[in-house]
């Protein structure tokens, strides 16, 4: 009888669907919404001062329905691949360039040097990197630009005795905490305050406290987990996959020292990163320029690192092939937006969610707007895009219900930022998982307690902002 019960348990145990199955299920759900929701659109106009495309909050009108059938939903996948091609190929190029650099041995040797320096104090690498990456998210709004650091941090974390989830968390959750609690992010806070007609980056003191709280809680959360994994690696959701990955690293990391060739490759890598930072900040570089820059770094590093032309090409292909699963996820996720846009219900979702906030009691309105922004981020995963689409609608709602516009901006930045580390429709997030070699379902199962903590922090700050009538300064 006991054997039979065990057999039944195994038979009926729930198994998380494959990432592709989950995403296609969401595409089908989006398709069903085009049959259920009324179709409508906002008029859009160009802001003469910034050149950004904004929506006219008073212009929502019903339009002819365009429900998406099953074949339309299937077509949305290649269309999503086409729309997301720039980020998909960026991921392939970064993966290929990283494959070249790693094959020179410089990354493993550099990691060994760090491990030797931090011998017995590895856990303190967690807050160090969390703080570093949090400033990139809060001050510069970096997201896609951090993708090259994902595989490096994963390798570093594994070699330190942690796991790949710890490694990706250093970048993704570090930058994510900074992004959600941002005080200088020009792409979220800057745009949202501009639309709300507030002084640029006003309310700085309150936001610095938000930022510090988010980063501190995140660092503690990851440190507790990292300590547990170091004590018992089998508790990691990535234990089996990391063991396979670690065996490969053992084979290539027998020599810990830096040769002159390795030092030159390392210099090429860091000079390249500085050049990229200059291009992003001073020259307005984005994906195409970044792709070309990383391709250049990879090729030069391969040749200088002694791989030769042919071996460099082979390692590039291996590196790119290793992230095919995740790169394709980006295209499939983009198909969700295609269905909603072609079904003409995306603006309808924005309109009715905004209406739902205005119907809430005043003491719940800020929290309601925060949850609305979290929902919207699923449909509009771009921070700047969400600000441009939602804030022209949310600002009049805030005025109507007596909420300060500054509080509405806080609701937006928390709603946009928190879901960025979980949202399967976010291209850069899925790209990061791809580069780290972590399936979305494993990450989602691990990160949800922290998401709940972040939501609690956001609600507390929104209650405070509402109580003090958080204003322009």
Coordinates of C-alpha atoms in Angstrom, one line a residue, residues 31-437:
X31 CA -5.6 36.5 -27.6
X32 CA -8.7 35.8 -25.5
X33 CA -8.6 39.3 -24.1
X34 CA -9.0 40.6 -27.6
X35 CA -12.4 38.9 -27.7
X36 CA -13.4 40.0 -24.2
X37 CA -12.2 43.6 -23.9
X38 CA -13.5 46.5 -26.0
X39 CA -11.0 47.8 -28.5
X40 CA -9.9 51.4 -28.1
X41 CA -7.0 53.7 -28.6
X42 CA -5.5 57.0 -27.3
X43 CA -4.2 59.7 -29.6
X44 CA -0.5 60.2 -29.4
X45 CA 1.6 63.3 -29.8
X46 CA 5.2 64.3 -29.7
X47 CA 6.4 66.3 -26.7
X48 CA 8.0 69.4 -28.3
X49 CA 10.6 69.7 -25.5
X50 CA 11.9 66.1 -25.4
X51 CA 10.7 64.6 -28.6
X52 CA 9.0 61.7 -26.7
X53 CA 5.8 60.2 -27.9
X54 CA 3.1 60.7 -25.2
X55 CA -0.6 59.8 -25.0
X56 CA -3.4 62.3 -24.8
X57 CA -5.2 61.3 -21.6
X58 CA -8.5 62.7 -22.7
X59 CA -8.5 61.1 -26.2
X60 CA -9.4 57.4 -25.5
X61 CA -12.0 56.3 -28.1
X62 CA -13.5 53.0 -29.1
X63 CA -12.3 51.6 -32.4
X64 CA -13.3 48.6 -34.5
X65 CA -12.5 45.3 -32.9
X66 CA -9.7 43.1 -34.3
X67 CA -9.9 39.8 -32.3
X68 CA -6.8 37.6 -32.7
X69 CA -7.5 34.0 -33.7
X70 CA -5.2 31.0 -33.0
X71 CA -3.3 31.5 -36.3
X72 CA -2.8 35.2 -35.4
X73 CA -1.5 34.1 -32.0
X74 CA 1.0 31.8 -33.8
X75 CA 2.0 34.5 -36.2
X76 CA 2.6 36.8 -33.2
X77 CA 5.7 34.7 -32.3
X78 CA 7.7 35.3 -35.5
X79 CA 6.5 38.9 -35.4
X80 CA 7.7 39.1 -31.8
X81 CA 11.0 37.6 -33.0
X82 CA 11.2 40.4 -35.6
X83 CA 10.3 43.1 -33.1
X84 CA 12.8 41.8 -30.6
X85 CA 15.5 41.0 -33.1
X86 CA 17.7 43.8 -31.9
X87 CA 17.9 42.5 -28.3
X88 CA 17.9 38.8 -29.5
X89 CA 21.0 39.3 -31.6
X90 CA 22.6 41.5 -28.9
X91 CA 22.3 38.5 -26.6
X92 CA 23.8 36.2 -29.2
X93 CA 26.7 38.6 -29.7
X94 CA 27.3 39.1 -26.0
X95 CA 27.1 35.3 -25.4
X96 CA 29.6 34.7 -28.3
X97 CA 32.0 37.4 -27.1
X98 CA 31.9 36.1 -23.6
X99 CA 32.6 32.6 -25.0
X100 CA 35.7 33.9 -26.7
X101 CA 37.0 35.7 -23.6
X102 CA 36.3 32.8 -21.3
X103 CA 38.1 30.4 -23.6
X104 CA 41.3 32.5 -23.2
X105 CA 41.2 31.5 -19.5
X106 CA 41.4 35.0 -18.2
X107 CA 38.0 35.0 -16.5
X108 CA 38.7 31.9 -14.5
X109 CA 42.1 33.1 -13.5
X110 CA 40.7 36.5 -12.5
X111 CA 38.0 34.8 -10.4
X112 CA 40.7 32.7 -8.7
X113 CA 42.6 35.8 -7.8
X114 CA 39.4 37.3 -6.3
X115 CA 38.7 34.1 -4.4
X116 CA 42.3 34.1 -3.0
X117 CA 42.0 37.7 -1.9
X118 CA 38.6 37.0 -0.2
X119 CA 39.6 33.7 1.3
X120 CA 37.1 33.0 4.2
X121 CA 35.3 36.3 3.5
X122 CA 33.5 35.4 0.3
X123 CA 30.1 36.4 1.7
X124 CA 31.1 40.0 1.8
X125 CA 31.3 40.0 -1.9
X126 CA 27.5 40.0 -1.9
X127 CA 26.8 43.4 -0.4
X128 CA 29.8 44.8 -2.3
X129 CA 28.5 43.9 -5.7
X130 CA 24.8 44.6 -4.7
X131 CA 25.7 48.2 -3.8
X132 CA 27.9 48.6 -6.9
X133 CA 25.1 47.4 -9.3
X134 CA 22.4 49.2 -7.4
X135 CA 23.9 52.6 -8.3
X136 CA 24.0 51.7 -12.0
X137 CA 20.3 51.0 -11.8
X138 CA 19.4 54.1 -9.7
X139 CA 21.7 56.7 -11.2
X140 CA 22.1 55.6 -14.9
X141 CA 19.1 53.3 -15.4
X142 CA 21.3 50.6 -16.8
X143 CA 19.5 47.4 -17.8
X144 CA 20.6 45.8 -21.2
X145 CA 24.0 47.4 -20.7
X146 CA 24.7 45.1 -17.7
X147 CA 24.1 41.9 -19.6
X148 CA 27.8 41.1 -20.0
X149 CA 28.2 40.9 -16.3
X150 CA 25.6 38.2 -15.8
X151 CA 27.8 35.2 -16.9
X152 CA 30.8 36.6 -15.1
X153 CA 29.0 37.0 -11.8
X154 CA 27.6 33.5 -12.2
X155 CA 31.0 32.0 -12.6
X156 CA 32.4 34.0 -9.7
X157 CA 29.5 33.0 -7.4
X158 CA 29.9 29.3 -8.2
X159 CA 33.7 29.4 -7.7
X160 CA 33.1 31.1 -4.4
X161 CA 31.0 28.2 -3.2
X162 CA 27.6 29.8 -3.9
X163 CA 25.4 29.1 -6.9
X164 CA 24.3 30.6 -10.2
X165 CA 21.2 32.2 -8.6
X166 CA 23.4 34.1 -6.2
X167 CA 25.6 35.2 -9.1
X168 CA 22.7 36.6 -11.2
X169 CA 21.2 38.2 -8.1
X170 CA 24.3 40.3 -7.6
X171 CA 23.5 42.0 -10.9
X172 CA 19.8 41.6 -11.5
X173 CA 18.6 42.2 -8.0
X174 CA 21.3 44.8 -7.2
X175 CA 20.4 46.9 -10.2
X176 CA 16.7 46.0 -9.8
X177 CA 16.6 47.3 -6.2
X178 CA 18.4 50.5 -7.4
X179 CA 16.0 50.8 -10.3
X180 CA 12.9 50.5 -8.2
X181 CA 14.1 52.9 -5.5
X182 CA 15.8 55.2 -8.0
X183 CA 16.6 58.8 -7.1
X184 CA 18.4 59.9 -10.4
X185 CA 17.2 57.4 -13.1
X186 CA 16.6 59.6 -16.1
X187 CA 14.6 57.0 -17.9
X188 CA 11.9 56.4 -15.2
X189 CA 11.9 59.1 -12.6
X190 CA 13.1 61.8 -15.0
X191 CA 10.5 61.0 -17.7
X192 CA 7.7 60.5 -15.1
X193 CA 8.4 63.8 -13.3
X194 CA 8.6 65.6 -16.7
X195 CA 5.2 64.4 -17.7
X196 CA 3.9 65.2 -14.2
X197 CA 5.3 68.8 -14.6
X198 CA 7.5 68.4 -11.5
X199 CA 11.0 69.8 -11.0
X200 CA 13.4 67.2 -12.4
X201 CA 14.7 64.8 -9.7
X202 CA 12.8 66.6 -7.0
X203 CA 12.0 64.8 -3.8
X204 CA 15.5 63.5 -3.7
X205 CA 15.8 63.0 0.1
X206 CA 12.7 60.8 0.3
X207 CA 13.9 58.8 -2.7
X208 CA 17.4 58.3 -1.2
X209 CA 15.8 56.7 1.8
X210 CA 13.7 54.5 -0.5
X211 CA 16.8 53.5 -2.4
X212 CA 18.8 52.7 0.8
X213 CA 16.0 50.6 2.2
X214 CA 15.6 48.5 -1.0
X215 CA 19.3 47.9 -1.3
X216 CA 19.8 47.0 2.3
X217 CA 17.0 44.5 2.4
X218 CA 18.1 43.0 -0.9
X219 CA 21.7 42.5 0.3
X220 CA 20.6 40.9 3.5
X221 CA 18.2 38.6 1.7
X222 CA 20.8 37.4 -0.7
X223 CA 23.5 37.0 2.0
X224 CA 21.2 34.8 4.0
X225 CA 20.5 32.6 1.0
X226 CA 24.2 32.5 -0.1
X227 CA 25.3 31.4 3.4
X228 CA 22.8 28.6 3.3
X229 CA 23.9 27.4 -0.1
X230 CA 27.6 27.5 0.9
X231 CA 26.7 25.3 3.9
X232 CA 24.5 22.9 1.9
X233 CA 24.8 23.3 -1.9
X234 CA 21.9 20.8 -2.4
X235 CA 19.3 23.3 -1.3
X236 CA 19.9 25.4 -4.5
X237 CA 17.3 25.0 -7.2
X238 CA 20.2 25.1 -9.6
X239 CA 22.2 22.4 -7.8
X240 CA 22.3 19.8 -10.6
X241 CA 22.8 22.3 -13.4
X242 CA 25.5 24.1 -11.5
X243 CA 27.4 20.8 -10.8
X244 CA 27.6 20.2 -14.5
X245 CA 28.8 23.8 -15.1
X246 CA 31.3 23.6 -12.3
X247 CA 32.9 20.4 -13.6
X248 CA 33.7 22.3 -16.8
X249 CA 35.2 25.2 -14.8
X250 CA 37.4 22.8 -12.8
X251 CA 39.0 21.5 -16.1
X252 CA 39.9 25.0 -17.3
X253 CA 41.0 26.5 -14.1
X254 CA 43.9 24.4 -13.0
X255 CA 46.4 27.2 -13.4
X256 CA 45.5 30.2 -11.3
X257 CA 48.2 32.6 -12.3
X258 CA 48.0 35.5 -14.8
X259 CA 50.4 35.4 -17.8
X260 CA 51.3 38.5 -19.7
X261 CA 48.8 37.4 -22.4
X262 CA 46.1 37.1 -19.8
X263 CA 46.8 40.6 -18.5
X264 CA 46.6 42.1 -22.0
X265 CA 43.2 40.3 -22.6
X266 CA 41.9 41.6 -19.2
X267 CA 43.1 45.1 -20.1
X268 CA 41.3 44.9 -23.5
X269 CA 38.1 43.8 -21.7
X270 CA 38.1 46.7 -19.2
X271 CA 39.2 49.3 -21.7
X272 CA 36.4 48.1 -23.9
X273 CA 33.9 48.5 -21.0
X274 CA 35.1 52.0 -20.3
X275 CA 34.7 52.8 -24.0
X276 CA 31.2 51.4 -23.9
X277 CA 30.4 53.5 -20.8
X278 CA 31.6 56.6 -22.6
X279 CA 29.5 55.7 -25.7
X280 CA 26.4 55.2 -23.6
X281 CA 26.7 58.3 -21.5
X282 CA 28.3 60.8 -23.9
X283 CA 27.3 59.5 -27.4
X284 CA 23.9 58.1 -26.7
X285 CA 24.8 54.5 -27.8
X286 CA 22.2 51.8 -27.6
X287 CA 21.9 48.2 -28.7
X288 CA 23.5 48.4 -32.2
X289 CA 26.5 50.3 -31.0
X290 CA 26.8 48.0 -27.9
X291 CA 26.6 44.9 -30.1
X292 CA 29.4 46.2 -32.4
X293 CA 31.5 47.1 -29.4
X294 CA 31.2 43.7 -27.7
X295 CA 31.9 42.0 -31.0
X296 CA 35.1 44.0 -31.3
X297 CA 36.1 43.2 -27.7
X298 CA 35.6 39.5 -28.3
X299 CA 37.5 39.3 -31.6
X300 CA 40.5 41.3 -30.3
X301 CA 40.6 39.3 -27.1
X302 CA 40.5 36.1 -29.0
X303 CA 43.3 37.0 -31.3
X304 CA 45.5 38.6 -28.6
X305 CA 44.6 35.7 -26.3
X306 CA 46.3 33.2 -28.6
X307 CA 43.2 31.5 -30.0
X308 CA 43.8 32.4 -33.6
X309 CA 41.1 33.5 -36.1
X310 CA 39.5 30.0 -36.6
X311 CA 39.4 29.1 -32.9
X312 CA 38.0 32.6 -32.1
X313 CA 35.2 32.0 -34.6
X314 CA 34.5 28.5 -33.1
X315 CA 34.4 29.8 -29.5
X316 CA 32.0 32.6 -30.6
X317 CA 29.7 30.0 -32.1
X318 CA 29.8 27.9 -29.0
X319 CA 29.1 30.9 -26.7
X320 CA 26.2 32.0 -28.9
X321 CA 24.8 28.5 -29.2
X322 CA 24.8 28.1 -25.4
X323 CA 22.1 30.8 -25.0
X324 CA 19.8 29.9 -27.9
X325 CA 17.1 28.8 -25.5
X326 CA 17.0 32.1 -23.7
X327 CA 17.4 34.2 -26.8
X328 CA 14.3 32.6 -28.4
X329 CA 12.4 33.2 -25.1
X330 CA 12.8 37.0 -25.8
X331 CA 11.0 36.7 -29.2
X332 CA 8.2 34.5 -27.8
X333 CA 7.6 36.9 -24.9
X334 CA 7.5 39.8 -27.4
X335 CA 4.7 38.0 -29.1
X336 CA 2.4 38.8 -26.2
X337 CA 2.7 42.5 -26.9
X338 CA 2.1 41.9 -30.6
X339 CA -1.2 40.2 -29.8
X340 CA -2.4 43.0 -27.6
X341 CA -1.4 45.7 -30.0
X342 CA -2.8 44.1 -33.1
X343 CA -6.0 43.2 -31.1
X344 CA -6.2 47.0 -30.2
X345 CA -6.7 46.3 -26.5
X346 CA -3.4 47.6 -25.0
X347 CA -4.7 51.1 -24.6
X348 CA -8.0 49.7 -23.3
X349 CA -6.1 48.0 -20.5
X350 CA -4.3 51.2 -19.6
X351 CA -7.6 53.2 -19.7
X352 CA -9.6 50.8 -17.5
X353 CA -6.8 50.2 -15.0
X354 CA -6.5 54.0 -14.5
X355 CA -10.3 54.2 -14.1
X356 CA -10.1 51.5 -11.4
X357 CA -7.7 53.7 -9.3
X358 CA -10.1 56.6 -9.4
X359 CA -12.8 54.5 -7.9
X360 CA -10.7 53.5 -4.8
X361 CA -11.0 55.1 -1.4
X362 CA -8.5 57.9 -1.0
X363 CA -6.3 56.1 1.6
X364 CA -5.9 53.2 -0.9
X365 CA -5.4 55.2 -4.0
X366 CA -1.6 55.3 -3.9
X367 CA -1.3 51.6 -3.3
X368 CA -3.9 50.9 -6.0
X369 CA -2.0 53.0 -8.5
X370 CA 1.2 51.0 -7.5
X371 CA -0.5 47.7 -8.3
X372 CA -1.9 49.1 -11.5
X373 CA 1.6 50.1 -12.6
X374 CA 2.8 46.6 -11.8
X375 CA 0.1 45.1 -14.0
X376 CA 0.9 47.6 -16.8
X377 CA 4.6 46.7 -16.7
X378 CA 3.6 43.2 -17.8
X379 CA 2.0 44.7 -20.9
X380 CA 4.5 47.6 -21.4
X381 CA 7.9 46.2 -20.1
X382 CA 9.9 49.3 -21.1
X383 CA 10.3 51.7 -18.2
X384 CA 10.4 54.8 -20.4
X385 CA 7.6 53.4 -22.5
X386 CA 5.4 52.8 -19.5
X387 CA 6.1 56.3 -18.2
X388 CA 5.2 57.8 -21.5
X389 CA 2.0 55.7 -21.9
X390 CA 0.7 55.7 -18.3
X391 CA 1.8 58.9 -16.6
X392 CA -0.3 61.2 -18.9
X393 CA -3.3 59.2 -17.8
X394 CA -2.3 58.7 -14.1
X395 CA -1.5 62.4 -13.4
X396 CA -5.1 63.6 -14.1
X397 CA -6.3 60.7 -12.0
X398 CA -4.0 61.7 -9.1
X399 CA -5.3 65.3 -9.4
X400 CA -8.9 64.1 -9.4
X401 CA -8.6 62.0 -6.2
X402 CA -6.4 64.4 -4.3
X403 CA -3.1 62.5 -4.6
X404 CA 0.1 64.5 -5.0
X405 CA 1.8 64.1 -8.4
X406 CA 5.0 63.2 -6.6
X407 CA 3.3 60.3 -4.9
X408 CA 2.0 59.1 -8.4
X409 CA 5.6 59.1 -9.6
X410 CA 6.7 57.0 -6.7
X411 CA 3.8 54.5 -7.4
X412 CA 5.0 54.4 -11.0
X413 CA 8.7 53.8 -10.3
X414 CA 8.0 51.0 -7.7
X415 CA 5.4 49.4 -10.0
X416 CA 7.7 49.5 -12.9
X417 CA 10.9 48.5 -11.1
X418 CA 9.8 45.7 -8.9
X419 CA 8.3 43.5 -11.7
X420 CA 11.4 44.0 -13.9
X421 CA 13.1 41.1 -12.0
X422 CA 10.3 38.7 -12.6
X423 CA 8.4 39.8 -15.7
X424 CA 8.7 37.2 -18.5
X425 CA 7.7 39.9 -21.1
X426 CA 10.8 41.9 -20.3
X427 CA 13.4 41.4 -23.0
X428 CA 16.4 42.3 -20.9
X429 CA 15.3 40.2 -17.9
X430 CA 14.8 37.1 -20.1
X431 CA 18.1 37.9 -21.8
X432 CA 19.9 38.0 -18.4
X433 CA 18.4 34.6 -17.4
X434 CA 19.6 33.2 -20.8
X435 CA 23.1 34.4 -20.3
X436 CA 23.1 33.0 -16.7
X437 CA 21.7 29.7 -17.9

